[in-house]
mmCIF file with all atom_site columns, C-alpha atoms in Angstrom:
data_model
loop_
_atom_site.group_PDB
_atom_site.id
_atom_site.type_symbol
_atom_site.label_atom_id
_atom_site.label_alt_id
_atom_site.label_comp_id
_atom_site.label_asym_id
_atom_site.label_entity_id
_atom_site.label_seq_id
_atom_site.pdbx_PDB_ins_code
_atom_site.Cartn_x
_atom_site.Cartn_y
_atom_site.Cartn_z
_atom_site.occupancy
_atom_site.B_iso_or_equiv
_atom_site.pdbx_formal_charge
_atom_site.auth_seq_id
_atom_site.auth_comp_id
_atom_site.auth_asym_id
_atom_site.auth_atom_id
_atom_site.pdbx_PDB_model_num
ATOM 1   C CA . GLN A 1 1   ? -39.991 5.603  78.619 1.00 87.00 ? 1   GLN A CA 1
ATOM 2   C CA . VAL A 1 2   ? -36.613 3.980  78.239 1.00 90.00 ? 2   VAL A CA 1
ATOM 3   C CA . GLN A 1 3   ? -34.232 6.052  76.245 1.00 95.00 ? 3   GLN A CA 1
ATOM 4   C CA . LEU A 1 4   ? -30.424 6.486  75.506 1.00 96.00 ? 4   LEU A CA 1
ATOM 5   C CA . VAL A 1 5   ? -29.527 9.969  74.080 1.00 96.00 ? 5   VAL A CA 1
ATOM 6   C CA . GLU A 1 6   ? -26.087 10.339 72.464 1.00 97.00 ? 6   GLU A CA 1
ATOM 7   C CA . SER A 1 7   ? -24.285 13.596 71.864 1.00 97.00 ? 7   SER A CA 1
ATOM 8   C CA . GLY A 1 8   ? -20.909 15.017 71.231 1.00 98.00 ? 8   GLY A CA 1
ATOM 9   C CA . GLY A 1 9   ? -19.980 13.851 67.823 1.00 98.00 ? 9   GLY A CA 1
ATOM 10  C CA . GLY A 1 10  ? -18.783 15.950 65.017 1.00 98.00 ? 10  GLY A CA 1
ATOM 11  C CA . LEU A 1 11  ? -15.882 16.700 62.529 1.00 98.00 ? 11  LEU A CA 1
ATOM 12  C CA . VAL A 1 12  ? -12.484 16.953 64.031 1.00 98.00 ? 12  VAL A CA 1
ATOM 13  C CA . GLN A 1 13  ? -8.868  16.965 62.478 1.00 98.00 ? 13  GLN A CA 1
ATOM 14  C CA . PRO A 1 14  ? -6.533  14.074 63.229 1.00 98.00 ? 14  PRO A CA 1
ATOM 15  C CA . GLY A 1 15  ? -4.945  14.616 66.629 1.00 98.00 ? 15  GLY A CA 1
ATOM 16  C CA . GLY A 1 16  ? -7.920  16.171 68.055 1.00 98.00 ? 16  GLY A CA 1
ATOM 17  C CA . SER A 1 17  ? -10.294 15.415 70.632 1.00 98.00 ? 17  SER A CA 1
ATOM 18  C CA . LEU A 1 18  ? -14.067 14.740 71.320 1.00 98.00 ? 18  LEU A CA 1
ATOM 19  C CA . ARG A 1 19  ? -16.263 13.929 74.327 1.00 98.00 ? 19  ARG A CA 1
ATOM 20  C CA . LEU A 1 20  ? -19.215 11.694 73.664 1.00 98.00 ? 20  LEU A CA 1
ATOM 21  C CA . SER A 1 21  ? -22.070 11.648 76.091 1.00 98.00 ? 21  SER A CA 1
ATOM 22  C CA . CYS A 1 22  ? -24.741 8.974  76.651 1.00 98.00 ? 22  CYS A CA 1
ATOM 23  C CA . ALA A 1 23  ? -27.571 10.111 78.804 1.00 97.00 ? 23  ALA A CA 1
ATOM 24  C CA . ALA A 1 24  ? -30.099 7.651  80.027 1.00 96.00 ? 24  ALA A CA 1
ATOM 25  C CA . SER A 1 25  ? -33.839 8.099  80.888 1.00 95.00 ? 25  SER A CA 1
ATOM 26  C CA . GLY A 1 26  ? -36.505 5.682  82.086 1.00 94.00 ? 26  GLY A CA 1
ATOM 27  C CA . PHE A 1 27  ? -33.854 3.595  83.896 1.00 92.00 ? 27  PHE A CA 1
ATOM 28  C CA . THR A 1 28  ? -30.936 3.949  86.289 1.00 91.00 ? 28  THR A CA 1
ATOM 29  C CA . MET A 1 29  ? -27.673 3.517  84.681 1.00 91.00 ? 29  MET A CA 1
ATOM 30  C CA . ASP A 1 30  ? -25.945 2.116  87.968 1.00 90.00 ? 30  ASP A CA 1
ATOM 31  C CA . TYR A 1 31  ? -27.265 -1.226 87.340 1.00 91.00 ? 31  TYR A CA 1
ATOM 32  C CA . TYR A 1 32  ? -26.371 -1.669 83.865 1.00 94.00 ? 32  TYR A CA 1
ATOM 33  C CA . ALA A 1 33  ? -23.008 -2.160 81.882 1.00 96.00 ? 33  ALA A CA 1
ATOM 34  C CA . ILE A 1 34  ? -22.752 0.590  79.289 1.00 96.00 ? 34  ILE A CA 1
ATOM 35  C CA . GLY A 1 35  ? -20.837 -0.110 76.208 1.00 97.00 ? 35  GLY A CA 1
ATOM 36  C CA . TRP A 1 36  ? -19.900 2.065  73.227 1.00 98.00 ? 36  TRP A CA 1
ATOM 37  C CA . PHE A 1 37  ? -19.632 0.637  69.795 1.00 98.00 ? 37  PHE A CA 1
ATOM 38  C CA . ARG A 1 38  ? -18.905 2.005  66.359 1.00 98.00 ? 38  ARG A CA 1
ATOM 39  C CA . GLN A 1 39  ? -19.717 0.989  62.681 1.00 97.00 ? 39  GLN A CA 1
ATOM 40  C CA . ALA A 1 40  ? -17.917 2.417  59.703 1.00 97.00 ? 40  ALA A CA 1
ATOM 41  C CA . PRO A 1 41  ? -19.295 2.183  56.267 1.00 92.00 ? 41  PRO A CA 1
ATOM 42  C CA . GLY A 1 42  ? -18.939 -1.215 54.770 1.00 94.00 ? 42  GLY A CA 1
ATOM 43  C CA . LYS A 1 43  ? -17.698 -2.557 58.263 1.00 95.00 ? 43  LYS A CA 1
ATOM 44  C CA . ASP A 1 44  ? -19.242 -4.674 60.857 1.00 95.00 ? 44  ASP A CA 1
ATOM 45  C CA . ARG A 1 45  ? -19.999 -3.024 64.441 1.00 95.00 ? 45  ARG A CA 1
ATOM 46  C CA . GLU A 1 46  ? -17.270 -3.448 66.890 1.00 95.00 ? 46  GLU A CA 1
ATOM 47  C CA . GLY A 1 47  ? -17.044 -2.818 70.454 1.00 96.00 ? 47  GLY A CA 1
ATOM 48  C CA . VAL A 1 48  ? -14.925 0.343  71.436 1.00 98.00 ? 48  VAL A CA 1
ATOM 49  C CA . SER A 1 49  ? -15.113 0.380  75.257 1.00 98.00 ? 49  SER A CA 1
ATOM 50  C CA . CYS A 1 50  ? -17.314 -0.770 78.194 1.00 97.00 ? 50  CYS A CA 1
ATOM 51  C CA . ILE A 1 51  ? -17.760 0.154  81.762 1.00 97.00 ? 51  ILE A CA 1
ATOM 52  C CA . SER A 1 52  ? -19.237 -2.387 84.165 1.00 95.00 ? 52  SER A CA 1
ATOM 53  C CA . THR A 1 53  ? -21.978 -1.605 86.628 1.00 89.00 ? 53  THR A CA 1
ATOM 54  C CA . MET A 1 54  ? -21.414 0.900  89.472 1.00 81.00 ? 54  MET A CA 1
ATOM 55  C CA . SER A 1 55  ? -20.798 -1.956 91.959 1.00 83.00 ? 55  SER A CA 1
ATOM 56  C CA . ASP A 1 56  ? -18.138 -3.265 89.849 1.00 84.00 ? 56  ASP A CA 1
ATOM 57  C CA . GLY A 1 57  ? -16.734 -0.234 87.922 1.00 85.00 ? 57  GLY A CA 1
ATOM 58  C CA . SER A 1 58  ? -14.302 -2.311 85.588 1.00 94.00 ? 58  SER A CA 1
ATOM 59  C CA . THR A 1 59  ? -13.409 -0.660 82.191 1.00 97.00 ? 59  THR A CA 1
ATOM 60  C CA . TYR A 1 60  ? -12.488 -2.296 78.930 1.00 97.00 ? 60  TYR A CA 1
ATOM 61  C CA . TYR A 1 61  ? -11.212 -0.983 75.710 1.00 98.00 ? 61  TYR A CA 1
ATOM 62  C CA . LEU A 1 62  ? -10.347 -1.919 72.160 1.00 97.00 ? 62  LEU A CA 1
ATOM 63  C CA . GLU A 1 63  ? -6.737  -2.318 71.862 1.00 98.00 ? 63  GLU A CA 1
ATOM 64  C CA . SER A 1 64  ? -6.594  0.143  69.013 1.00 98.00 ? 64  SER A CA 1
ATOM 65  C CA . VAL A 1 65  ? -8.121  2.918  71.257 1.00 98.00 ? 65  VAL A CA 1
ATOM 66  C CA . ARG A 1 66  ? -6.450  1.854  74.442 1.00 98.00 ? 66  ARG A CA 1
ATOM 67  C CA . GLY A 1 67  ? -4.394  4.782  75.903 1.00 98.00 ? 67  GLY A CA 1
ATOM 68  C CA . ARG A 1 68  ? -6.367  7.198  73.760 1.00 98.00 ? 68  ARG A CA 1
ATOM 69  C CA . PHE A 1 69  ? -10.086 6.907  74.884 1.00 98.00 ? 69  PHE A CA 1
ATOM 70  C CA . THR A 1 70  ? -11.441 6.904  78.506 1.00 98.00 ? 70  THR A CA 1
ATOM 71  C CA . ILE A 1 71  ? -14.818 5.676  79.535 1.00 98.00 ? 71  ILE A CA 1
ATOM 72  C CA . SER A 1 72  ? -16.341 7.091  82.646 1.00 96.00 ? 72  SER A CA 1
ATOM 73  C CA . ARG A 1 73  ? -19.867 7.537  84.389 1.00 95.00 ? 73  ARG A CA 1
ATOM 74  C CA . ASP A 1 74  ? -21.416 10.167 86.375 1.00 94.00 ? 74  ASP A CA 1
ATOM 75  C CA . ASN A 1 75  ? -24.280 8.459  88.288 1.00 91.00 ? 75  ASN A CA 1
ATOM 76  C CA . ALA A 1 76  ? -25.660 11.726 89.562 1.00 93.00 ? 76  ALA A CA 1
ATOM 77  C CA . LYS A 1 77  ? -26.396 12.750 86.055 1.00 96.00 ? 77  LYS A CA 1
ATOM 78  C CA . ASN A 1 78  ? -27.087 9.177  84.878 1.00 95.00 ? 78  ASN A CA 1
ATOM 79  C CA . THR A 1 79  ? -24.773 9.720  82.072 1.00 97.00 ? 79  THR A CA 1
ATOM 80  C CA . VAL A 1 80  ? -21.676 7.918  80.508 1.00 97.00 ? 80  VAL A CA 1
ATOM 81  C CA . TYR A 1 81  ? -18.956 9.544  78.596 1.00 98.00 ? 81  TYR A CA 1
ATOM 82  C CA . LEU A 1 82  ? -16.316 8.541  76.244 1.00 98.00 ? 82  LEU A CA 1
ATOM 83  C CA . GLN A 1 83  ? -13.258 10.850 76.048 1.00 98.00 ? 83  GLN A CA 1
ATOM 84  C CA . MET A 1 84  ? -11.640 10.549 72.677 1.00 98.00 ? 84  MET A CA 1
ATOM 85  C CA . ASN A 1 85  ? -8.174  12.018 72.321 1.00 98.00 ? 85  ASN A CA 1
ATOM 86  C CA . SER A 1 86  ? -5.523  11.600 69.560 1.00 98.00 ? 86  SER A CA 1
ATOM 87  C CA . LEU A 1 87  ? -8.173  10.955 66.950 1.00 98.00 ? 87  LEU A CA 1
ATOM 88  C CA . LYS A 1 88  ? -7.126  9.187  63.733 1.00 98.00 ? 88  LYS A CA 1
ATOM 89  C CA . PRO A 1 89  ? -9.040  8.943  60.433 1.00 98.00 ? 89  PRO A CA 1
ATOM 90  C CA . GLU A 1 90  ? -9.634  5.169  61.255 1.00 97.00 ? 90  GLU A CA 1
ATOM 91  C CA . ASP A 1 91  ? -11.753 6.296  64.157 1.00 98.00 ? 91  ASP A CA 1
ATOM 92  C CA . THR A 1 92  ? -14.462 7.675  61.837 1.00 98.00 ? 92  THR A CA 1
ATOM 93  C CA . ALA A 1 93  ? -17.658 5.873  62.429 1.00 98.00 ? 93  ALA A CA 1
ATOM 94  C CA . VAL A 1 94  ? -21.075 6.096  63.768 1.00 98.00 ? 94  VAL A CA 1
ATOM 95  C CA . TYR A 1 95  ? -20.711 5.806  67.648 1.00 98.00 ? 95  TYR A CA 1
ATOM 96  C CA . TYR A 1 96  ? -23.547 3.976  69.589 1.00 98.00 ? 96  TYR A CA 1
ATOM 97  C CA . CYS A 1 97  ? -23.978 3.628  73.202 1.00 97.00 ? 97  CYS A CA 1
ATOM 98  C CA . ALA A 1 98  ? -25.843 0.528  74.741 1.00 97.00 ? 98  ALA A CA 1
ATOM 99  C CA . ALA A 1 99  ? -26.839 -0.714 78.073 1.00 96.00 ? 99  ALA A CA 1
ATOM 100 C CA . ASP A 1 100 ? -26.891 -4.258 79.359 1.00 95.00 ? 100 ASP A CA 1
ATOM 101 C CA . LEU A 1 101 ? -28.285 -5.548 82.602 1.00 93.00 ? 101 LEU A CA 1
ATOM 102 C CA . PHE A 1 102 ? -25.656 -8.519 82.794 1.00 89.00 ? 102 PHE A CA 1
ATOM 103 C CA . SER A 1 103 ? -22.102 -7.329 82.075 1.00 90.00 ? 103 SER A CA 1
ATOM 104 C CA . CYS A 1 104 ? -19.521 -6.025 79.548 1.00 93.00 ? 104 CYS A CA 1
ATOM 105 C CA . SER A 1 105 ? -19.087 -9.806 78.492 1.00 91.00 ? 105 SER A CA 1
ATOM 106 C CA . SER A 1 106 ? -22.373 -9.745 76.757 1.00 90.00 ? 106 SER A CA 1
ATOM 107 C CA . PRO A 1 107 ? -22.313 -9.664 72.888 1.00 91.00 ? 107 PRO A CA 1
ATOM 108 C CA . PRO A 1 108 ? -23.691 -6.758 71.128 1.00 91.00 ? 108 PRO A CA 1
ATOM 109 C CA . GLU A 1 109 ? -26.940 -8.426 70.099 1.00 92.00 ? 109 GLU A CA 1
ATOM 110 C CA . ALA A 1 110 ? -27.793 -9.174 73.774 1.00 93.00 ? 110 ALA A CA 1
ATOM 111 C CA . TYR A 1 111 ? -27.704 -5.438 74.968 1.00 95.00 ? 111 TYR A CA 1
ATOM 112 C CA . ASP A 1 112 ? -31.042 -4.319 76.139 1.00 94.00 ? 112 ASP A CA 1
ATOM 113 C CA . TYR A 1 113 ? -31.108 -0.698 74.962 1.00 95.00 ? 113 TYR A CA 1
ATOM 114 C CA . TRP A 1 114 ? -29.309 1.313  72.237 1.00 97.00 ? 114 TRP A CA 1
ATOM 115 C CA . GLY A 1 115 ? -28.918 4.981  71.448 1.00 97.00 ? 115 GLY A CA 1
ATOM 116 C CA . GLN A 1 116 ? -29.411 6.464  68.020 1.00 97.00 ? 116 GLN A CA 1
ATOM 117 C CA . GLY A 1 117 ? -25.784 6.718  67.253 1.00 97.00 ? 117 GLY A CA 1
ATOM 118 C CA . THR A 1 118 ? -23.602 9.854  66.574 1.00 98.00 ? 118 THR A CA 1
ATOM 119 C CA . GLN A 1 119 ? -21.410 10.472 63.805 1.00 98.00 ? 119 GLN A CA 1
ATOM 120 C CA . VAL A 1 120 ? -17.649 11.028 64.512 1.00 98.00 ? 120 VAL A CA 1
ATOM 121 C CA . THR A 1 121 ? -15.523 12.093 61.490 1.00 98.00 ? 121 THR A CA 1
ATOM 122 C CA . VAL A 1 122 ? -11.885 12.430 61.727 1.00 98.00 ? 122 VAL A CA 1
ATOM 123 C CA . SER A 1 123 ? -10.420 14.279 58.543 1.00 97.00 ? 123 SER A CA 1
ATOM 124 C CA . SER A 1 124 ? -7.918  16.914 57.626 1.00 93.00 ? 124 SER A CA 1
#
């Protein structure tokens, strides 16, 4: 069964850090681009970061998170991570991971698989 399972969300104060995990089962992440998206209440879903297939390895970041967030993959564990540092209240959202067989340039609606989402709340 194909599945993406997210973990690592929670409540953190501004300036704090979290590491989100996206573990895949039923398929091998090596051949997929893995993206992180987020959606805040009343707002559209936006792409946060993406890492290309293992053979490529290119990474992409939303400008507002560049320098604070880092995406990486551990192929042995079939898991992709999003390290989130210097968190700000505007980072508060439900974060989703998604897998696309093509590339990071695919629009969100074209991604093949999606996780259930994990809540990240940044508040003092």
